[in-house]
């Protein structure tokens, strides 16, 4: 994170949907607790795997939403400004996409 990203008044691209993201993450947190209970209660393997898949999909959805907002806000702003920060933001976004594809 650059100094401008941590400076007072800097607005992250996801901020206008922060409450939506928090609600989704809280639901995912609940899913994780549910998975723990399923294992504790020795539920059927396939039922647990189905819930793991649902949770994975929910996390991927949050990640894609955050990535879209990062690209349309942070990266677009840096590219419009130009210079080395633009190149750094594009590399950073590419690395984030690569991590998401590998996961």
PDB file of C-alpha atoms in Angstrom:
ATOM      1  CA  UNK A   1       0.000   0.000   0.000  1.00  0.00           C
ATOM      2  CA  UNK A   2       1.371   3.408  -0.940  1.00  0.00           C
ATOM      3  CA  UNK A   3       1.375   6.451   1.311  1.00  0.00           C
ATOM      4  CA  UNK A   4      -1.501   7.937  -0.698  1.00  0.00           C
ATOM      5  CA  UNK A   5      -3.593   4.801  -0.075  1.00  0.00           C
ATOM      6  CA  UNK A   6      -3.201   5.074   3.693  1.00  0.00           C
ATOM      7  CA  UNK A   7      -3.460   8.868   3.823  1.00  0.00           C
ATOM      8  CA  UNK A   8      -6.448  10.390   5.606  1.00  0.00           C
ATOM      9  CA  UNK A   9      -9.222  11.048   3.132  1.00  0.00           C
ATOM     10  CA  UNK A  10      -8.185   8.320   0.675  1.00  0.00           C
ATOM     11  CA  UNK A  11     -11.248   6.416  -0.481  1.00  0.00           C
ATOM     12  CA  UNK A  12     -10.952   2.770  -1.498  1.00  0.00           C
ATOM     13  CA  UNK A  13     -12.950   1.614  -4.501  1.00  0.00           C
ATOM     14  CA  UNK A  14     -15.150  -0.738  -2.481  1.00  0.00           C
ATOM     15  CA  UNK A  15     -16.217   1.844   0.118  1.00  0.00           C
ATOM     16  CA  UNK A  16     -19.595   2.583  -1.505  1.00  0.00           C
ATOM     17  CA  UNK A  17     -20.486  -1.126  -1.116  1.00  0.00           C
ATOM     18  CA  UNK A  18     -18.751  -1.694   2.216  1.00  0.00           C
ATOM     19  CA  UNK A  19     -21.955  -2.661   4.039  1.00  0.00           C
ATOM     20  CA  UNK A  20     -22.853  -5.177   1.309  1.00  0.00           C
ATOM     21  CA  UNK A  21     -19.409  -6.741   1.522  1.00  0.00           C
ATOM     22  CA  UNK A  22     -19.579  -6.933   5.304  1.00  0.00           C
ATOM     23  CA  UNK A  23     -23.001  -8.618   5.165  1.00  0.00           C
ATOM     24  CA  UNK A  24     -21.719 -11.168   2.670  1.00  0.00           C
ATOM     25  CA  UNK A  25     -18.591 -11.831   4.744  1.00  0.00           C
ATOM     26  CA  UNK A  26     -20.681 -12.298   7.886  1.00  0.00           C
ATOM     27  CA  UNK A  27     -22.821 -14.854   6.038  1.00  0.00           C
ATOM     28  CA  UNK A  28     -19.636 -16.638   4.959  1.00  0.00           C
ATOM     29  CA  UNK A  29     -18.443 -16.579   8.565  1.00  0.00           C
ATOM     30  CA  UNK A  30     -21.729 -18.239   9.521  1.00  0.00           C
ATOM     31  CA  UNK A  31     -21.194 -20.839   6.816  1.00  0.00           C
ATOM     32  CA  UNK A  32     -17.746 -21.593   8.275  1.00  0.00           C
ATOM     33  CA  UNK A  33     -19.263 -22.099  11.720  1.00  0.00           C
ATOM     34  CA  UNK A  34     -21.902 -24.333  10.145  1.00  0.00           C
ATOM     35  CA  UNK A  35     -19.193 -26.419   8.509  1.00  0.00           C
ATOM     36  CA  UNK A  36     -17.461 -26.825  11.856  1.00  0.00           C
ATOM     37  CA  UNK A  37     -20.719 -28.028  13.394  1.00  0.00           C
ATOM     38  CA  UNK A  38     -21.260 -30.455  10.531  1.00  0.00           C
ATOM     39  CA  UNK A  39     -17.840 -32.018  11.138  1.00  0.00           C
ATOM     40  CA  UNK A  40     -18.381 -32.046  14.915  1.00  0.00           C
ATOM     41  CA  UNK A  41     -21.750 -33.747  14.363  1.00  0.00           C
ATOM     42  CA  UNK A  42     -20.141 -36.197  11.926  1.00  0.00           C
ATOM     43  CA  UNK A  43     -22.438 -35.339   9.028  1.00  0.00           C
ATOM     44  CA  UNK A  44     -22.200 -37.122   5.684  1.00  0.00           C
ATOM     45  CA  UNK A  45     -19.048 -36.261   3.708  1.00  0.00           C
ATOM     46  CA  UNK A  46     -20.876 -35.208   0.565  1.00  0.00           C
ATOM     47  CA  UNK A  47     -23.117 -32.847   2.524  1.00  0.00           C
ATOM     48  CA  UNK A  48     -20.042 -31.193   4.032  1.00  0.00           C
ATOM     49  CA  UNK A  49     -18.344 -30.955   0.638  1.00  0.00           C
ATOM     50  CA  UNK A  50     -21.473 -29.362  -0.818  1.00  0.00           C
ATOM     51  CA  UNK A  51     -21.327 -26.689   1.872  1.00  0.00           C
ATOM     52  CA  UNK A  52     -17.573 -26.183   1.324  1.00  0.00           C
ATOM     53  CA  UNK A  53     -18.329 -25.614  -2.357  1.00  0.00           C
ATOM     54  CA  UNK A  54     -21.037 -23.082  -1.509  1.00  0.00           C
ATOM     55  CA  UNK A  55     -18.695 -21.244   0.832  1.00  0.00           C
ATOM     56  CA  UNK A  56     -15.899 -21.240  -1.744  1.00  0.00           C
ATOM     57  CA  UNK A  57     -18.274 -19.830  -4.338  1.00  0.00           C
ATOM     58  CA  UNK A  58     -19.403 -17.111  -1.915  1.00  0.00           C
ATOM     59  CA  UNK A  59     -15.786 -16.112  -1.204  1.00  0.00           C
ATOM     60  CA  UNK A  60     -14.995 -16.043  -4.912  1.00  0.00           C
ATOM     61  CA  UNK A  61     -17.990 -13.786  -5.474  1.00  0.00           C
ATOM     62  CA  UNK A  62     -16.744 -11.326  -2.860  1.00  0.00           C
ATOM     63  CA  UNK A  63     -13.244 -11.454  -4.333  1.00  0.00           C
ATOM     64  CA  UNK A  64     -14.506 -10.773  -7.861  1.00  0.00           C
ATOM     65  CA  UNK A  65     -16.609  -7.867  -6.648  1.00  0.00           C
ATOM     66  CA  UNK A  66     -13.641  -6.346  -4.814  1.00  0.00           C
ATOM     67  CA  UNK A  67     -11.419  -6.909  -7.847  1.00  0.00           C
ATOM     68  CA  UNK A  68     -13.918  -5.229 -10.164  1.00  0.00           C
ATOM     69  CA  UNK A  69     -14.138  -2.250  -7.832  1.00  0.00           C
ATOM     70  CA  UNK A  70     -10.341  -2.091  -7.544  1.00  0.00           C
ATOM     71  CA  UNK A  71      -9.951  -2.102 -11.319  1.00  0.00           C
ATOM     72  CA  UNK A  72     -12.642   0.496 -11.956  1.00  0.00           C
ATOM     73  CA  UNK A  73     -11.485   2.806  -9.182  1.00  0.00           C
ATOM     74  CA  UNK A  74      -7.877   2.396  -8.043  1.00  0.00           C
ATOM     75  CA  UNK A  75      -6.344   1.071 -11.259  1.00  0.00           C
ATOM     76  CA  UNK A  76      -8.344   3.352 -13.547  1.00  0.00           C
ATOM     77  CA  UNK A  77      -7.378   6.362 -11.432  1.00  0.00           C
ATOM     78  CA  UNK A  78      -3.702   5.415 -11.493  1.00  0.00           C
ATOM     79  CA  UNK A  79      -3.748   4.795 -15.258  1.00  0.00           C
ATOM     80  CA  UNK A  80      -5.409   8.167 -15.840  1.00  0.00           C
ATOM     81  CA  UNK A  81      -2.641   9.806 -13.800  1.00  0.00           C
ATOM     82  CA  UNK A  82       0.048   7.777 -15.555  1.00  0.00           C
ATOM     83  CA  UNK A  83       3.639   7.270 -14.540  1.00  0.00           C
ATOM     84  CA  UNK A  84       5.228   4.522 -12.466  1.00  0.00           C
ATOM     85  CA  UNK A  85       2.245   4.240 -10.115  1.00  0.00           C
ATOM     86  CA  UNK A  86       0.042   3.248 -13.071  1.00  0.00           C
ATOM     87  CA  UNK A  87       2.436   0.456 -14.011  1.00  0.00           C
ATOM     88  CA  UNK A  88       2.607  -0.675 -10.387  1.00  0.00           C
ATOM     89  CA  UNK A  89      -1.201  -0.764 -10.068  1.00  0.00           C
ATOM     90  CA  UNK A  90      -1.536  -2.832 -13.252  1.00  0.00           C
ATOM     91  CA  UNK A  91       1.124  -5.288 -12.017  1.00  0.00           C
ATOM     92  CA  UNK A  92      -0.568  -5.463  -8.615  1.00  0.00           C
ATOM     93  CA  UNK A  93      -3.958  -6.165 -10.223  1.00  0.00           C
ATOM     94  CA  UNK A  94      -2.444  -8.807 -12.508  1.00  0.00           C
ATOM     95  CA  UNK A  95      -0.871 -10.545  -9.515  1.00  0.00           C
ATOM     96  CA  UNK A  96      -4.205 -10.468  -7.654  1.00  0.00           C
ATOM     97  CA  UNK A  97      -5.972 -11.987 -10.663  1.00  0.00           C
ATOM     98  CA  UNK A  98      -3.309 -14.701 -10.892  1.00  0.00           C
ATOM     99  CA  UNK A  99      -3.819 -15.541  -7.204  1.00  0.00           C
ATOM    100  CA  UNK A 100      -7.574 -15.789  -7.700  1.00  0.00           C
ATOM    101  CA  UNK A 101      -7.197 -18.024 -10.753  1.00  0.00           C
ATOM    102  CA  UNK A 102      -4.832 -20.361  -8.873  1.00  0.00           C
ATOM    103  CA  UNK A 103      -7.134 -20.660  -5.872  1.00  0.00           C
TER     104      UNK A 103
END
